[in-house]
Amino acid sequence: MKKPIIYLTRKIPNEILVPYQDSFDFRMWEEEETPVPRDVLLEVVKEADGVLCLLTENIDRELLENAPHLKVVANMAVGYDNIDIEAAQEKDIIVTNTPDVLTETTADLAFSLLTAAARRIVEANDYIRAGKWDHWSPYLLAGSDIHGKKVGIVGMGRIGESIARRAKGFGMPIMYHNRSRKPGAEKDLGASYMGFDELLREADFVVSVIPLTTETKKLFNKDAFQKMKTSAIFINVSRGGVVDEKALYHALNENTIHAAGLDVFEEEPIDANHPLVKLDNVVCLPHIGSASVETRTKMLKLCMDNLLAVFSGESPITPVKNP
Ligand code: NAP
């Protein structure tokens, strides 16, 4: 029997593919670092039965309507704002993502970013490298405390709760905002539920882990930054699109807020000329929230297992459900 054609939009290590080779006919964009060009992707999906894609691919209506055999799109990410879910549903194309396997790793990174921004770790490292360390001084590179400070988590889902567990270990009172309350987190972590504006006013650290949707686009705007404390530190590990970056730049440059740690940006990738990179009170990372070797491997395997389940006539393991 003819094996389903699976198009992989990036070069994937052979050892991940080997266990699935009897089930699938793999076609692959052979570059490790460069995304597949749009025109190539539009051409190859015409014959694909399944696609394994990354968040660098825009799986929009045009693409889905040009893919007559496509049954499943396995996205190597938990966020799926790069995919037109409505168009996929209309065409009966299953979309899967990679929840859970990346939760703890992303929470580790979020907390590292929080620590780095508060204690000026990157700036301090640059200080030594620039040969500037001559003496110990009382306020040399003095930052903000973390222990005992209030953390406000916007998007208290899987990753949000995992960040909250780390915060609890640091003795931080936890506040959160969602559309719905989480009694489990309130009981186990002592987390307090709050409206968005109240959280902004109260938190010393505002951490964004909210998915990018039409509702959350530019949620963190000028108005939001003005409500935060002047000592507040803003951390974003969700998607750049939830922030109005111009407003964030002005808030940081004019000391409306104190500092920021950012793993994600409105238009990725950014370079050294990006205005936010030029500010000393910002730590910028190249979207590495889930980037541990162990977790990236688990994400790829979960994509493969989702594809296998669908083509074996079973339910996908982690389907994206249209809210
Ligand atoms: P999740 O479990 O679905 O959590 C999302 C939370 O956001 C939910 O608790 C949800 O609660 C809340 N939420 C959604 N829409 C909201 C709205 N309009 N207003 C208020 N709260 C809202 O997702 P997760 O696994 O924790 O992942 C969260 C996000 O992190 C992903 O979507 C992705 O964008 C990002 N992420 C980034 C990286 C990285 O590399 N930086 C890695 C992994 C994930 P309610 O439904 O009750 O509102």
Short mmCIF file of C-alpha atoms and ligand atoms in Angstrom, two decimals, residues 55 78-81 99-100 102-103 106 109 154-160 177-182 208-213 215-216 219 236-239 263-264 287-291 296, ligand 1:
data_model
loop_
_atom_site.label_atom_id
_atom_site.label_comp_id
_atom_site.label_asym_id
_atom_site.label_seq_id
_atom_site.Cartn_x
_atom_site.Cartn_y
_atom_site.Cartn_z
CA LEU A 55 5.97 28.30 13.99
CA VAL A 78 2.00 24.44 21.78
CA GLY A 79 0.93 27.86 20.44
CA TYR A 80 -0.81 27.68 17.07
CA ASP A 81 -1.32 31.31 16.09
CA PRO A 99 1.36 20.75 24.93
CA ASP A 100 2.71 19.37 28.24
CA LEU A 102 7.46 21.62 26.91
CA THR A 103 5.75 23.00 30.01
CA THR A 106 9.49 26.81 29.20
CA LEU A 109 13.36 29.67 30.89
CA VAL A 154 -1.27 36.59 32.92
CA GLY A 155 -2.35 33.26 31.38
CA MET A 156 -2.31 30.80 34.27
CA GLY A 157 -2.41 27.65 32.15
CA ARG A 158 0.03 24.74 32.08
CA ILE A 159 3.16 26.91 31.80
CA GLY A 160 1.75 29.67 34.02
CA HIS A 177 -5.40 36.47 35.61
CA ASN A 178 -7.33 34.18 33.25
CA ARG A 179 -10.86 34.23 31.86
CA SER A 180 -11.67 31.47 34.33
CA ARG A 181 -10.52 30.79 37.88
CA LYS A 182 -8.28 27.88 38.84
CA SER A 208 2.87 37.01 30.12
CA VAL A 209 2.12 33.38 29.23
CA ILE A 210 -1.13 34.08 27.41
CA PRO A 211 -1.74 32.64 23.92
CA LEU A 212 -1.88 35.08 21.00
CA THR A 213 -5.48 35.34 19.79
CA GLU A 215 -8.63 38.87 21.99
CA THR A 216 -5.08 39.11 23.35
CA LEU A 219 -3.01 43.33 25.30
CA ASN A 236 7.08 37.86 28.02
CA VAL A 237 7.44 34.19 27.10
CA SER A 238 4.20 33.78 25.15
CA ARG A 239 4.11 35.54 21.77
CA ASP A 263 11.84 35.71 24.67
CA VAL A 264 9.42 36.60 21.87
CA HIS A 287 12.54 32.54 21.25
CA ILE A 288 14.22 29.70 23.15
CA GLY A 289 11.50 28.97 25.72
CA SER A 290 11.30 25.23 24.99
CA ALA A 291 14.86 24.89 23.70
CA ARG A 296 12.83 19.61 21.51
P1 NAP B 1 -2.54 26.89 28.22
O1 NAP B 1 -2.37 25.79 29.19
O2 NAP B 1 -3.64 26.83 27.21
O3 NAP B 1 -2.64 28.25 29.06
C1 NAP B 1 -3.09 29.46 28.53
C2 NAP B 1 -3.82 30.22 29.62
O4 NAP B 1 -4.17 31.51 29.11
C3 NAP B 1 -5.10 29.52 30.07
O5 NAP B 1 -5.06 29.35 31.46
C4 NAP B 1 -6.21 30.46 29.65
O6 NAP B 1 -7.20 30.48 30.66
C5 NAP B 1 -5.50 31.82 29.53
N1 NAP B 1 -6.14 32.66 28.50
C6 NAP B 1 -6.35 32.36 27.20
N2 NAP B 1 -6.96 33.38 26.58
C7 NAP B 1 -7.15 34.35 27.53
C8 NAP B 1 -7.75 35.64 27.51
N3 NAP B 1 -8.29 36.14 26.39
N4 NAP B 1 -7.77 36.36 28.66
C9 NAP B 1 -7.25 35.85 29.80
N5 NAP B 1 -6.66 34.62 29.88
C10 NAP B 1 -6.63 33.89 28.76
O7 NAP B 1 -1.21 27.09 27.36
P2 NAP B 1 0.30 26.81 27.79
O8 NAP B 1 0.69 25.44 27.40
O9 NAP B 1 0.52 27.26 29.18
O10 NAP B 1 1.04 27.82 26.76
C11 NAP B 1 0.76 29.20 26.81
C12 NAP B 1 1.42 29.95 25.66
O11 NAP B 1 2.83 30.02 25.86
C13 NAP B 1 1.30 29.30 24.28
O12 NAP B 1 0.06 29.64 23.66
C14 NAP B 1 2.47 29.86 23.52
O13 NAP B 1 2.10 31.04 22.84
C15 NAP B 1 3.47 30.22 24.61
N6 NAP B 1 4.70 29.40 24.58
C16 NAP B 1 5.87 30.01 24.30
C17 NAP B 1 7.05 29.29 24.31
C18 NAP B 1 8.37 29.94 24.03
O14 NAP B 1 9.23 29.31 23.45
N7 NAP B 1 8.58 31.18 24.44
C19 NAP B 1 7.03 27.92 24.60
C20 NAP B 1 5.81 27.31 24.87
C21 NAP B 1 4.64 28.07 24.87
P3 NAP B 1 -8.74 30.77 30.33
O15 NAP B 1 -9.10 29.89 29.19
O16 NAP B 1 -9.45 30.48 31.61
O17 NAP B 1 -8.80 32.23 29.99
#
